[in-house]
XYZ file of C-alpha atoms in Angstrom:
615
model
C 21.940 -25.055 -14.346
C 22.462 -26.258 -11.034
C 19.997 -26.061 -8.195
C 22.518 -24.107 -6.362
C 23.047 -22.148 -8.506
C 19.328 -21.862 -9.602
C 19.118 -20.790 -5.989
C 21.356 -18.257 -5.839
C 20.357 -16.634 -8.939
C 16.708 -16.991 -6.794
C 17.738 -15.121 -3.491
C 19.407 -11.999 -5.760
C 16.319 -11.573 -7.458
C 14.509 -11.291 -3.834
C 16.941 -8.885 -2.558
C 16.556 -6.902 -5.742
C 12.887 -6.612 -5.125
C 12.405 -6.683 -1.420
C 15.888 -5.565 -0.325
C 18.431 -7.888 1.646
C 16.875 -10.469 4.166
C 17.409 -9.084 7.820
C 18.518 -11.530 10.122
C 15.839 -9.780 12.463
C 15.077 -11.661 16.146
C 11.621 -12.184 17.086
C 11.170 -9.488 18.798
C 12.017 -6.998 15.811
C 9.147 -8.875 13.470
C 6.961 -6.464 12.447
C 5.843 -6.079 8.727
C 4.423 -7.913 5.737
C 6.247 -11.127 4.684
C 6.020 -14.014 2.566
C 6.955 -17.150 5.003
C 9.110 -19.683 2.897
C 9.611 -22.813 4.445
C 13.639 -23.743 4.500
C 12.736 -27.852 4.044
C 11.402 -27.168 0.474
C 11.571 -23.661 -0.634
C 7.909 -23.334 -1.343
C 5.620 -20.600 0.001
C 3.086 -20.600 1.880
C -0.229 -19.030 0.729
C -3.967 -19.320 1.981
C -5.961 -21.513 -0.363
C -8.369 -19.484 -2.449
C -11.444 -21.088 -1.101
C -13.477 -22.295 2.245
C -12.232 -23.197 4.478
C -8.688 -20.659 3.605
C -6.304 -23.430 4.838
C -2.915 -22.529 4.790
C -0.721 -24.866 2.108
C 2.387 -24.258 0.904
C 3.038 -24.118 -3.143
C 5.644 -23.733 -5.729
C 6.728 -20.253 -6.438
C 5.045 -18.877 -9.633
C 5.016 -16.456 -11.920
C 4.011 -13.816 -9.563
C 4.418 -14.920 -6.274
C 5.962 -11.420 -4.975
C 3.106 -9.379 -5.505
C 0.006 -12.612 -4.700
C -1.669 -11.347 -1.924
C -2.548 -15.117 -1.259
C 1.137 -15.519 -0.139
C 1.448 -12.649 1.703
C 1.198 -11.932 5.309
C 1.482 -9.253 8.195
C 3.342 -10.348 11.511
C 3.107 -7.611 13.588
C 3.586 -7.719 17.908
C 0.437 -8.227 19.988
C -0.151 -5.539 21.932
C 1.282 -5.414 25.371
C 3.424 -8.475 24.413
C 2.819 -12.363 24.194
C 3.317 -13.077 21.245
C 2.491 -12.209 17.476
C -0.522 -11.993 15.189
C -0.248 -13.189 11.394
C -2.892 -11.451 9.319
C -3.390 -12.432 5.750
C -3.082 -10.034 2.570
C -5.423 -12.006 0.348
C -8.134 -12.492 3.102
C -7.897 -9.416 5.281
C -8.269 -12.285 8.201
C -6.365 -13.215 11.206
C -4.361 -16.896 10.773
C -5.361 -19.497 13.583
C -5.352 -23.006 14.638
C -8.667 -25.020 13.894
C -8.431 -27.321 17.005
C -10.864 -30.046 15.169
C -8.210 -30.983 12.380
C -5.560 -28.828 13.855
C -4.835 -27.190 10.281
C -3.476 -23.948 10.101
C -6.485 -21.576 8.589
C -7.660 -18.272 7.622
C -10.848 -16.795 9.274
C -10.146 -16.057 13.450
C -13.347 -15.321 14.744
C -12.193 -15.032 18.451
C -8.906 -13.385 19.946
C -7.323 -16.239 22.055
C -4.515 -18.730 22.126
C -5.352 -19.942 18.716
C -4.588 -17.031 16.893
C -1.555 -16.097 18.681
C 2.183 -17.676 17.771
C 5.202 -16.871 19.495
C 8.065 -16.720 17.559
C 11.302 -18.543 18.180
C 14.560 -18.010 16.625
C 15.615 -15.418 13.505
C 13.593 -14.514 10.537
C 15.849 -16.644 8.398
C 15.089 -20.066 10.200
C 11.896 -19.208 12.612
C 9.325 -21.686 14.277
C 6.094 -20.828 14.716
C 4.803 -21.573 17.781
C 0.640 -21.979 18.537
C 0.141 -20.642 22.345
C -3.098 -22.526 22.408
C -1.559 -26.267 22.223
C 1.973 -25.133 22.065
C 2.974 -27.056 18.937
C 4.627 -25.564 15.945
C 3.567 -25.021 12.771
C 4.492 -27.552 10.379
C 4.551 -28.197 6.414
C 3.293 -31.572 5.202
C 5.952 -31.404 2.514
C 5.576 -34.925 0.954
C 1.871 -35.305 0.968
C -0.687 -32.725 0.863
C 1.521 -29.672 1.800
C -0.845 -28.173 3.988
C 0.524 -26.173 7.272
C -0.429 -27.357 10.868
C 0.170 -28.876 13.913
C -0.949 -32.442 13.142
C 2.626 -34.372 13.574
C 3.476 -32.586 17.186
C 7.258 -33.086 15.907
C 10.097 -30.098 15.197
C 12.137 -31.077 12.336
C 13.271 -29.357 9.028
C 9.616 -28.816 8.341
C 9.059 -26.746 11.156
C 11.469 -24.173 9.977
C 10.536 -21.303 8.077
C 12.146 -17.699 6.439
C 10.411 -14.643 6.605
C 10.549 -12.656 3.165
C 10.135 -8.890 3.675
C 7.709 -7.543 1.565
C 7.527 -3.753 0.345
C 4.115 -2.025 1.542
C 1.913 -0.884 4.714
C 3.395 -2.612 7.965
C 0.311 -3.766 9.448
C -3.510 -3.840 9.025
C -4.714 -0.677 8.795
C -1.702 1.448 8.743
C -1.489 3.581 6.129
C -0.012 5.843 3.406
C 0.949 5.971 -0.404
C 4.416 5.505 -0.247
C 6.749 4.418 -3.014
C 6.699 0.619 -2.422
C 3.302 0.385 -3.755
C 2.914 -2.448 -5.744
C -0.611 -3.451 -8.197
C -1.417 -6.660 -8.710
C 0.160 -8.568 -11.224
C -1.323 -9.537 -14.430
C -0.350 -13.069 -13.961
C -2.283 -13.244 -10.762
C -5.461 -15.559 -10.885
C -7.103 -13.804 -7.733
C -10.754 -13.548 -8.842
C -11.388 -10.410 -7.248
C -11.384 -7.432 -9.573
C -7.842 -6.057 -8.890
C -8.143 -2.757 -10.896
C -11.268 -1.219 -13.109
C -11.042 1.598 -15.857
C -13.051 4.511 -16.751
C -12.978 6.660 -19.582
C -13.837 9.953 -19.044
C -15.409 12.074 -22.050
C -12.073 13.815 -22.299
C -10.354 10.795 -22.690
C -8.587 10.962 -20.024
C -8.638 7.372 -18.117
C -9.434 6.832 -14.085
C -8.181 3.474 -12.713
C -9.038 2.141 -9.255
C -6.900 -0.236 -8.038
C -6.147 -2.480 -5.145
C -2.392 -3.189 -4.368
C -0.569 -6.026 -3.006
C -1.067 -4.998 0.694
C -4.754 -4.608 0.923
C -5.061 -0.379 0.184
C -7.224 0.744 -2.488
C -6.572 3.703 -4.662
C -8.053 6.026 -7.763
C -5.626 7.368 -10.226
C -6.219 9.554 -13.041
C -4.061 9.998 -16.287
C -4.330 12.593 -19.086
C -4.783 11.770 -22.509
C -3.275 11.574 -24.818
C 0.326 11.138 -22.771
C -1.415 9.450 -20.022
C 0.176 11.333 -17.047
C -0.644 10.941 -13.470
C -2.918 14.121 -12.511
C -4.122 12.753 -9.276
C -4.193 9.937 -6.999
C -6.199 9.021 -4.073
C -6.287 6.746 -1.407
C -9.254 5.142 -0.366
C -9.439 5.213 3.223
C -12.722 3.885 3.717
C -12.637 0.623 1.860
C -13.871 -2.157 3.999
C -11.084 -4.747 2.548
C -12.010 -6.084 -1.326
C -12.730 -4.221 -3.955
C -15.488 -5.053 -5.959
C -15.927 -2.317 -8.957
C -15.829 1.425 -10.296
C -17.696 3.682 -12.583
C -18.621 7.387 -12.634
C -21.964 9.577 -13.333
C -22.561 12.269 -15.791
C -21.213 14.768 -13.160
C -18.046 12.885 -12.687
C -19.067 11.714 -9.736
C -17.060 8.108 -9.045
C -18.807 5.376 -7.055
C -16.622 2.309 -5.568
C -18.082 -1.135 -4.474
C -16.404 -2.617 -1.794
C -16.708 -5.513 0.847
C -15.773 -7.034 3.613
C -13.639 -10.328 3.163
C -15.167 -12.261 5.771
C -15.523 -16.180 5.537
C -18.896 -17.105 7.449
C -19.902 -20.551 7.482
C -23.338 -22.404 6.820
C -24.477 -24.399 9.770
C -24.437 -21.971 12.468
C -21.444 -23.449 14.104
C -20.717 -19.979 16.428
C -23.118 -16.900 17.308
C -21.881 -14.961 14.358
C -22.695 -17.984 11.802
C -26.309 -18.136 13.382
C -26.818 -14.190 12.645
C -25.841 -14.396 9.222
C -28.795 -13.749 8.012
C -29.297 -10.876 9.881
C -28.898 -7.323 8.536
C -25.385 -6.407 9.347
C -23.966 -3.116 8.946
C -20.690 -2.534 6.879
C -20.661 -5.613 4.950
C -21.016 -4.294 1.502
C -20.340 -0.952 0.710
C -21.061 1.906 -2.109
C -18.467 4.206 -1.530
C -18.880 7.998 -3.502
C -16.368 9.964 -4.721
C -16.939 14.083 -5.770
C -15.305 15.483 -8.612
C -11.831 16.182 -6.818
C -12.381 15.122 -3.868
C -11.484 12.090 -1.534
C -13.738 9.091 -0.920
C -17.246 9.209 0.898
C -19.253 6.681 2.534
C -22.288 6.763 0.908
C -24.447 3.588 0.721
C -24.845 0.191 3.290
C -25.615 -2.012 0.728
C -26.952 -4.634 3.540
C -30.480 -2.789 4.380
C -33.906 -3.955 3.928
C -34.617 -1.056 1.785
C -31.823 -1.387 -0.704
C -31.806 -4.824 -0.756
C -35.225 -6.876 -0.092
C -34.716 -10.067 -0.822
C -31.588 -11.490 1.697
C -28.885 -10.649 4.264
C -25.494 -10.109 2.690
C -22.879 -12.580 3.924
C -19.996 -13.263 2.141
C -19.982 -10.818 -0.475
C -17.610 -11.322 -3.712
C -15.809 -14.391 -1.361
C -18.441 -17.486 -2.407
C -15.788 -19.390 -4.598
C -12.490 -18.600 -6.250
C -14.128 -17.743 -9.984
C -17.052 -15.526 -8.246
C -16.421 -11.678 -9.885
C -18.039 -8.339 -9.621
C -18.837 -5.056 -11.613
C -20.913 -1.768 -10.712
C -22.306 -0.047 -13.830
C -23.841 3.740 -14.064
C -26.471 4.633 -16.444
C -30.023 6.632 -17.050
C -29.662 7.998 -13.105
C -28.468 4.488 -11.448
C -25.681 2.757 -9.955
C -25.985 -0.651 -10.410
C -24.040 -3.187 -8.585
C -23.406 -6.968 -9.850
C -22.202 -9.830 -7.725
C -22.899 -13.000 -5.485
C -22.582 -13.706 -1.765
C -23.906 -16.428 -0.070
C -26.867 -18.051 1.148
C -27.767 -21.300 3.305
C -30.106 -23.799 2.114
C -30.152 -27.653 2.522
C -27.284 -28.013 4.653
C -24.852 -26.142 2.442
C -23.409 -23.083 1.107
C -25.296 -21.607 -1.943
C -24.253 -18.917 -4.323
C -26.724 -16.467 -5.401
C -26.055 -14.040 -8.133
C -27.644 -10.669 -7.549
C -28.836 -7.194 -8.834
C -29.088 -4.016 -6.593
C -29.747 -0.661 -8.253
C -29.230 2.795 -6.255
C -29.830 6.251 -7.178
C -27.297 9.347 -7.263
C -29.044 10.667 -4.108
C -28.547 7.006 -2.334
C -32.503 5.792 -3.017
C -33.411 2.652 -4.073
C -34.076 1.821 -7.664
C -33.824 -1.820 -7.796
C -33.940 -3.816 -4.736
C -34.946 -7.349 -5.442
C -31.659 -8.917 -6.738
C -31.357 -11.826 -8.861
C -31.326 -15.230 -8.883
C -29.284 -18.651 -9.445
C -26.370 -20.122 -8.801
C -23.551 -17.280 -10.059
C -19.749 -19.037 -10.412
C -19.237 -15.823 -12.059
C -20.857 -12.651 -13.201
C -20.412 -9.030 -14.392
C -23.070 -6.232 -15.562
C -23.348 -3.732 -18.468
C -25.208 -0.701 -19.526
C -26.482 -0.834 -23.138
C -27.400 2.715 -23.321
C -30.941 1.594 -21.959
C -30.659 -1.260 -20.181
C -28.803 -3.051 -17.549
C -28.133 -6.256 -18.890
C -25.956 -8.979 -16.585
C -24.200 -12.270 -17.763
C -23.517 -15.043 -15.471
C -22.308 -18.609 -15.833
C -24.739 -20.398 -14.008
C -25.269 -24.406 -13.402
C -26.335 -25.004 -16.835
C -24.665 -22.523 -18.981
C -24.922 -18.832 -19.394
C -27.308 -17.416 -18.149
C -28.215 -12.959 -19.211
C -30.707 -11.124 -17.732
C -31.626 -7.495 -18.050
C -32.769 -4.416 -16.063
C -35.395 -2.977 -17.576
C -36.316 1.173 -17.284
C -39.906 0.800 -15.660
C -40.675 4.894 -14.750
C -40.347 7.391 -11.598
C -36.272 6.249 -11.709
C -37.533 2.694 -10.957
C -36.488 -0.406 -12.959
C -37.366 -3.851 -13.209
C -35.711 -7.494 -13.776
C -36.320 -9.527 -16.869
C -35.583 -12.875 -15.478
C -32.955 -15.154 -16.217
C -32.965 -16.568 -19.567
C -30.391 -19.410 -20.589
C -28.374 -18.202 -23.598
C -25.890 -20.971 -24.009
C -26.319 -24.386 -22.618
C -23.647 -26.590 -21.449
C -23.313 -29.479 -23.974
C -24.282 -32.185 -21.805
C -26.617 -30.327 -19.191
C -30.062 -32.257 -19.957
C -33.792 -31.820 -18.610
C -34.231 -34.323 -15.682
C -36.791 -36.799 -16.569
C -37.294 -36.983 -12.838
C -37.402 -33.331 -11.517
C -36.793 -34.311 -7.826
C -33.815 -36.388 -8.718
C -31.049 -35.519 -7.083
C -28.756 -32.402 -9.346
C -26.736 -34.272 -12.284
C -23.322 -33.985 -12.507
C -24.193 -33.498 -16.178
C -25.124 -30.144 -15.562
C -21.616 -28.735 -15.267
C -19.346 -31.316 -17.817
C -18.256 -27.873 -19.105
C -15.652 -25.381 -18.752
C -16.451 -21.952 -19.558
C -14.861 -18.474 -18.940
C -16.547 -15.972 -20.590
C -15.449 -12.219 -21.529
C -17.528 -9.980 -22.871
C -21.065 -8.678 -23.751
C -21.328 -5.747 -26.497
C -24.332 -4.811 -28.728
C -23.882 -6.042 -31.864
C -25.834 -5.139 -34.494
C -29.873 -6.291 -33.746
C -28.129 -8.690 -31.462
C -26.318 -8.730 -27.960
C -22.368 -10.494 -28.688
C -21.073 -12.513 -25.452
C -17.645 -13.484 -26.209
C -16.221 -16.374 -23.964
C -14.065 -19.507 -24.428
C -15.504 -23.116 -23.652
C -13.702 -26.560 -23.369
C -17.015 -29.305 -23.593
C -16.747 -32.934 -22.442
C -14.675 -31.925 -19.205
C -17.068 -34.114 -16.324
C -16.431 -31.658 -14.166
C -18.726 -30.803 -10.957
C -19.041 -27.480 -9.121
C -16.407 -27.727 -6.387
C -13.924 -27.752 -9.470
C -15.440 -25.131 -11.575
C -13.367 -22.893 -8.408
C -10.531 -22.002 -10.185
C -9.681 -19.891 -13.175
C -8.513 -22.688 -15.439
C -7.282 -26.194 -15.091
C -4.172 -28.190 -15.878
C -6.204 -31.243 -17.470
C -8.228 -28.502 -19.740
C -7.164 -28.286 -23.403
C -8.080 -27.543 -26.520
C -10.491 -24.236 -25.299
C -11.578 -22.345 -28.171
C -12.929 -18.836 -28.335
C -16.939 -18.547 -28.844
C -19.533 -16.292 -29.633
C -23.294 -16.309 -28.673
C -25.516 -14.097 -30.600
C -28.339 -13.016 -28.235
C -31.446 -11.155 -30.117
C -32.097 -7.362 -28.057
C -35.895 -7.127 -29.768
C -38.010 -9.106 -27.354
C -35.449 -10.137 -24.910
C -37.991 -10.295 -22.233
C -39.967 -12.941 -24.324
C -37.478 -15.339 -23.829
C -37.897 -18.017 -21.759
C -37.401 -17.615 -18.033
C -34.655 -20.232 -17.207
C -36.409 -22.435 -14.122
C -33.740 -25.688 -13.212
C -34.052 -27.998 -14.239
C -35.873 -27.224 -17.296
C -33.318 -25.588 -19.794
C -34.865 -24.205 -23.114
C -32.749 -21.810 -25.011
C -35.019 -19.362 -26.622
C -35.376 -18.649 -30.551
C -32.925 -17.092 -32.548
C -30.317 -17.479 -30.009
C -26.941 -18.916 -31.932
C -23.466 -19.611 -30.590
C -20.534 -21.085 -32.663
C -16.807 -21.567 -32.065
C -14.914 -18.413 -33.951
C -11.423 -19.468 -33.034
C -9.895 -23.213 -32.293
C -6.053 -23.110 -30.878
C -3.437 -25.440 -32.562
C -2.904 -28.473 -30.444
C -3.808 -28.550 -26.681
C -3.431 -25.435 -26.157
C -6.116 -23.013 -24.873
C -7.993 -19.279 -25.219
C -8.314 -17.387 -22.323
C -9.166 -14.267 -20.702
C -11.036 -12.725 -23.460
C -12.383 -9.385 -24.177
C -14.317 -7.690 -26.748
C -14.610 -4.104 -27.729
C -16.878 -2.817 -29.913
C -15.197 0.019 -32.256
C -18.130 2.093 -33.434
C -17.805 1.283 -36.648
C -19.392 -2.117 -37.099
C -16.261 -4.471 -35.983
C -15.116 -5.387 -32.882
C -11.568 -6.269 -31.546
C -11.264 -9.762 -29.775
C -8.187 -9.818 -27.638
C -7.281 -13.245 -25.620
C -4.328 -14.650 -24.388
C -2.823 -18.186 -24.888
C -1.799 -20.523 -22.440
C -0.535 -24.265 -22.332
C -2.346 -26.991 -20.645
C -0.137 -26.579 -17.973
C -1.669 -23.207 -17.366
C 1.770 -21.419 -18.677
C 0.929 -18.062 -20.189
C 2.131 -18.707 -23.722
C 1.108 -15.146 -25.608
C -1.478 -12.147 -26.801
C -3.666 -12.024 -29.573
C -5.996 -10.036 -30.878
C -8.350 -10.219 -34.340
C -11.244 -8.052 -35.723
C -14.523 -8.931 -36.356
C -17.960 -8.174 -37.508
C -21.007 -8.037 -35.949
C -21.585 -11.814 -36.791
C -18.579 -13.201 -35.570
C -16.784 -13.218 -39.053
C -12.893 -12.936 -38.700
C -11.947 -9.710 -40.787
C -8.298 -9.774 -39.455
C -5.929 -11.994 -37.614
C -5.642 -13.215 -35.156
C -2.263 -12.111 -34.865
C 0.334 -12.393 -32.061
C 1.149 -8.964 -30.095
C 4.827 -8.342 -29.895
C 6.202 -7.743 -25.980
C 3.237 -10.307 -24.606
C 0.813 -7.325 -23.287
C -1.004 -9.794 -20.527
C -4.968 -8.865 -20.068
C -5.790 -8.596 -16.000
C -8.189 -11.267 -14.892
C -11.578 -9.660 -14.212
C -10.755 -6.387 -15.475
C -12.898 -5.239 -18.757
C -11.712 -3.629 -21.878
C -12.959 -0.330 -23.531
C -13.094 1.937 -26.028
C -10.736 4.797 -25.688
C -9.542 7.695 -28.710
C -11.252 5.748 -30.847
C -8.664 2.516 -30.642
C -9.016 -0.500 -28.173
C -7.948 -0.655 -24.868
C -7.464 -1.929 -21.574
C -5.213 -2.163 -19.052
C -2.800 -4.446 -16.782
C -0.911 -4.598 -13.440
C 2.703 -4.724 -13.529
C 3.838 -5.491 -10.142
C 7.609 -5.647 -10.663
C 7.744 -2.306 -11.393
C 5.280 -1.090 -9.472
C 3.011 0.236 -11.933
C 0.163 -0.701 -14.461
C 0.031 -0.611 -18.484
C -2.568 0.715 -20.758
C -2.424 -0.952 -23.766
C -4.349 -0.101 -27.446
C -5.046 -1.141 -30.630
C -5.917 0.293 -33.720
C -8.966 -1.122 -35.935
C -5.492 -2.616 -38.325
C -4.459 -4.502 -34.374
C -1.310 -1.896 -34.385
C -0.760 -2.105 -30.611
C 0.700 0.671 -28.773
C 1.726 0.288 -24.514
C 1.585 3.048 -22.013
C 3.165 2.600 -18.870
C 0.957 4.050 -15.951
C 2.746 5.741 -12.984
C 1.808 5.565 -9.534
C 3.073 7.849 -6.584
């Protein structure tokens, strides 16, 4: 195929999906967009980690419906000029005048995040009214947008892609352009979350490609759309769903800010202050629409820091909220200063049905990622932590109170090693490991976390921030077998000392063929003493390959498959599976036609697909 014709074949498919490309003058700008430059035909997008700079990439898989490529261009008030807000962010674009890089992240309204726009959407320049350069792609070196060059050539010129969805922050409405997020997105956010209520029926709360957040319910057995809400009062990302025994529905949301460690401006040096509306617990009655209910970011709900950067610490950080024995429990990380840099903390919170605390001294540790559980008696959280995995529990402790077991190290990296000299600076050793992990599930006397590992890697932290890696290969799929009796006698993980308690055994279940590698894995326990494993398969090059799924015991021992799903039903990155009419489940974001898929399996891995309408 030629590349014209490659191209053309490219430009139908956007006008299938977005509709024909309006040769619209400045003035008539006014919408979401994806900004394509015209030099090289990438995108651009806002990298997926501090400090946001803007970079332009290779279309993938699902660059349509990435919020990270997204962006709203809508008139400044009262003229002079435009605004460019991005999707993935929920930040204002502007001009860092120190390396003059284009960035996500405004804190102050001025000439630096205002562009005026010159020339038609299909060959625009974007021009900064602080320094009055345009913005520019670096196309043969590090591709990154800004106004470093102070020239106007080919690279200066740029096409504005129309985008189905809300016109402009805050605006509003269902509509019929909404779009979920693709499963092939890597966004580490949690894009959707299921419940199953104990009709069978299944709730899904889900965030779509412009920024809105929504609840839909479906019937079972058909899987219909009853009802769908839109949540008004989300405060940007969306961080987790569950219900009570009442059917009440709780949401965790935050705001997507980007605050930085050495108290650069006067917002920086309040961080640790107690900010309002910075992480919320939204409520939702029994139909009804959604409630504000609890400000996370209080002394009384949350003793042990201020909240800053919530769910936004790294591009593999995750989050889950978890009801169970009269509390909502909330998992995640957010930030906190210390030494001159940015450190992730993990943490716990625990609030009752009536909005009182029941846990309010969080966690600890680095988190790179983490997600929470109820057992049917306690909370128990997994994180991957500098050394390994690290599970801790929530323990009931009387008068609707609970209390935190400690982190205890469950699986150890293979090369992270005691210091002999404890105020040595940290050892790269510590994180020569790549790990994703799954799953957590009672199995048995035991606790199963199913993840997949690739050992040997030398990597450090910085590049633990993405969801896999082209130069990883060979990732299996593990299990580590984590006794329930006596958790609490385990040892209390302390860095740099890094005993893994007794009893505790882990062992690869599954090795792929070649370089190939396991990912995204989830576990559901079928009530019956076996478990389904479902993963998908993907090339070193990151190239989603295919779905499988196996059954196993409550060892680990393979009792069928793995075998490959027919039609390639792709698992959504930090959304968890479930049980639900007795078979499998879970579900996945299909962005092309705007809607999502619930897909199940029997205990024989007969798979059956549901498409999920939206209105």
């Amino acid at each position: 195929m030629s590349r014209n014709t490659a191209l053309s074949r490219s430009l139908v498919l956007i006008w299938i999906l977005t509709g024909p490309l309006p040769n619209l003058d400045a003035a008539e700008i006014n919408g979401t967009y994806i900004i394509q430059t015209v030099q090289t035909n990438r995108v651009i997008r806002v990298q997926p980690q501090f400090p946001f700079q803007l970079k332009s990439a290779t279309r993938g898989e699902n660059w349509l419906d990435d919020p990270a490529n997204q962006f709203v261009i809508s008139p400044i008030p009262g003229g002079g000029g435009h605004y460019v807000f991005s999707k993935s962010t929920q930040q204002y674009i502007f001009l860092d005048a120190t390396d003059r890089i284009l960035k996500s992240g405004a804190q102050v309204d001025d000439g630096s995040m205002r562009f005026t726009l010159e020339g038609p959407a299909d060959s625009l320049r974007l021009r900064v009214q602080a320094n009055q350069l345009v913005w520019h792609e670096d196309g043969t070196n590090d591709q990154l947008i800004s106004t470093r060059f102070g020239v106007e050539d080919n690279f200066t010129v740029f096409k504005l892609i129309p985008v189905s969805g809300t016109p402009n922050p805050g605006g509003g409405g269902q509509g019929s352009g909404l779009r979920p997020i693709g499963a092939s997105s890597s966004n580490p956010h949690p894009s959707m979350a299921a419940f199953v209520n104990p009709d069978q029926s299944l709730d899904v709360a889900w965030r779509s490609t412009d920024g809105k957040i929504f609840v839909s319910t479906y019937s079972a057995p058909d899987y219909r759309l009853v009802r769908q809400i839109a949540v008004e009062n989300s405060l940007g990302l969306f961080g987790g769903y569950t219900k009570d025994e009442n059917g009440i529905g709780y949401l965790l949301t935050a705001r997507p800010e980007q605050l930085g460690v050495n108290g650069d401006d006067g917002m920086q040096r309040n961080a640790w202050l107690r900010r309002p509306n910075v992480l919320h617990l939204l409520r939702i009655p029994p139909g009804g629409e959604s409630q504000f209910f609890v400000d996370l970011n209080q002394e009384s709900i949350y003793q042990t820091w201020g909240i800053y950067n919530p769910m936004q610490t790294g591009a593999n950080i995750t989050s889950r909220l978890a009801y169970g024995s009269g509390s909502v429990v909330a998992s995640f990380a957010h930030n906190i200063p210390g030494g001159g840099h940015m450190h992730t903390t993990g943490t716990l919170i625990g609030v009752s049905p009536t909005g009182t605390s029941t846990y309010a001294k969080g966690a600890g540790n680095h988190s790179m990622s983490n997600q929470v559980w109820f057992d049917g008696i306690n909370f128990v959280q997994i994180q991957e932590g500098d050394q390994g995995i690290l599970m801790s529990r929530l323990i009931p402790a009387g008068n609707g109170q609970w209390s935190w077991s400690g982190d205890k190290l469950v699986y150890r990296h293979a090369s992270a090693e005691p210091l002999a000299d404890p105020s040595a600076p940290d050892p790269i050793s510590d994180l020569e490991e790549f790990v994703r992990f799954g799953s957590v599930q009672n199995a048995g006397p035991n606790y199963m976390i199913l993840f997949s590992r690739k050992q040997g890697q030398g990597f450090v932290y910085g590049l633990k921030d993405q969801e896999w890696l082209g130069q990883v290969s060979g990732a299996g799929l593990c299990i580590t077998l984590v006794p329930r009796a006596n958790f609490e006698a385990l040892p209390t993980f302390q860095w740099p000392q890094n005993p893994v308690g007794p009893g505790i055994v882990t062992r690869e279940i599954r090795t792929p063929q070649g370089t190939n590698n396991y990912v995204r894995p989830r576990l559901v326990d079928m009530n019956d003493g076996t478990y389904v494993a479902v993963f998908e398969e993907w090339a070193t090059n990151q190239q989603y390959l295919q779905t499988l799924a196996m059954r196993i015991d409550a060892n680990g021992q393979t009792l069928a498959g793995p075998i490959v799903l027919n039609g390639n039903p792709r698992i959504q990155r930090a959304a968890d599976s479930f049980r639900i009419g007795g078979q499998a489940g879970w579900i996945a974001g299909d962005g092309q036609n705007r809607r999502m898929m619930l897909h199940t399996l029997d205990a024989s891995l007969n798979l059956r697909s549901y498409p999920l309408s939206l209105q």
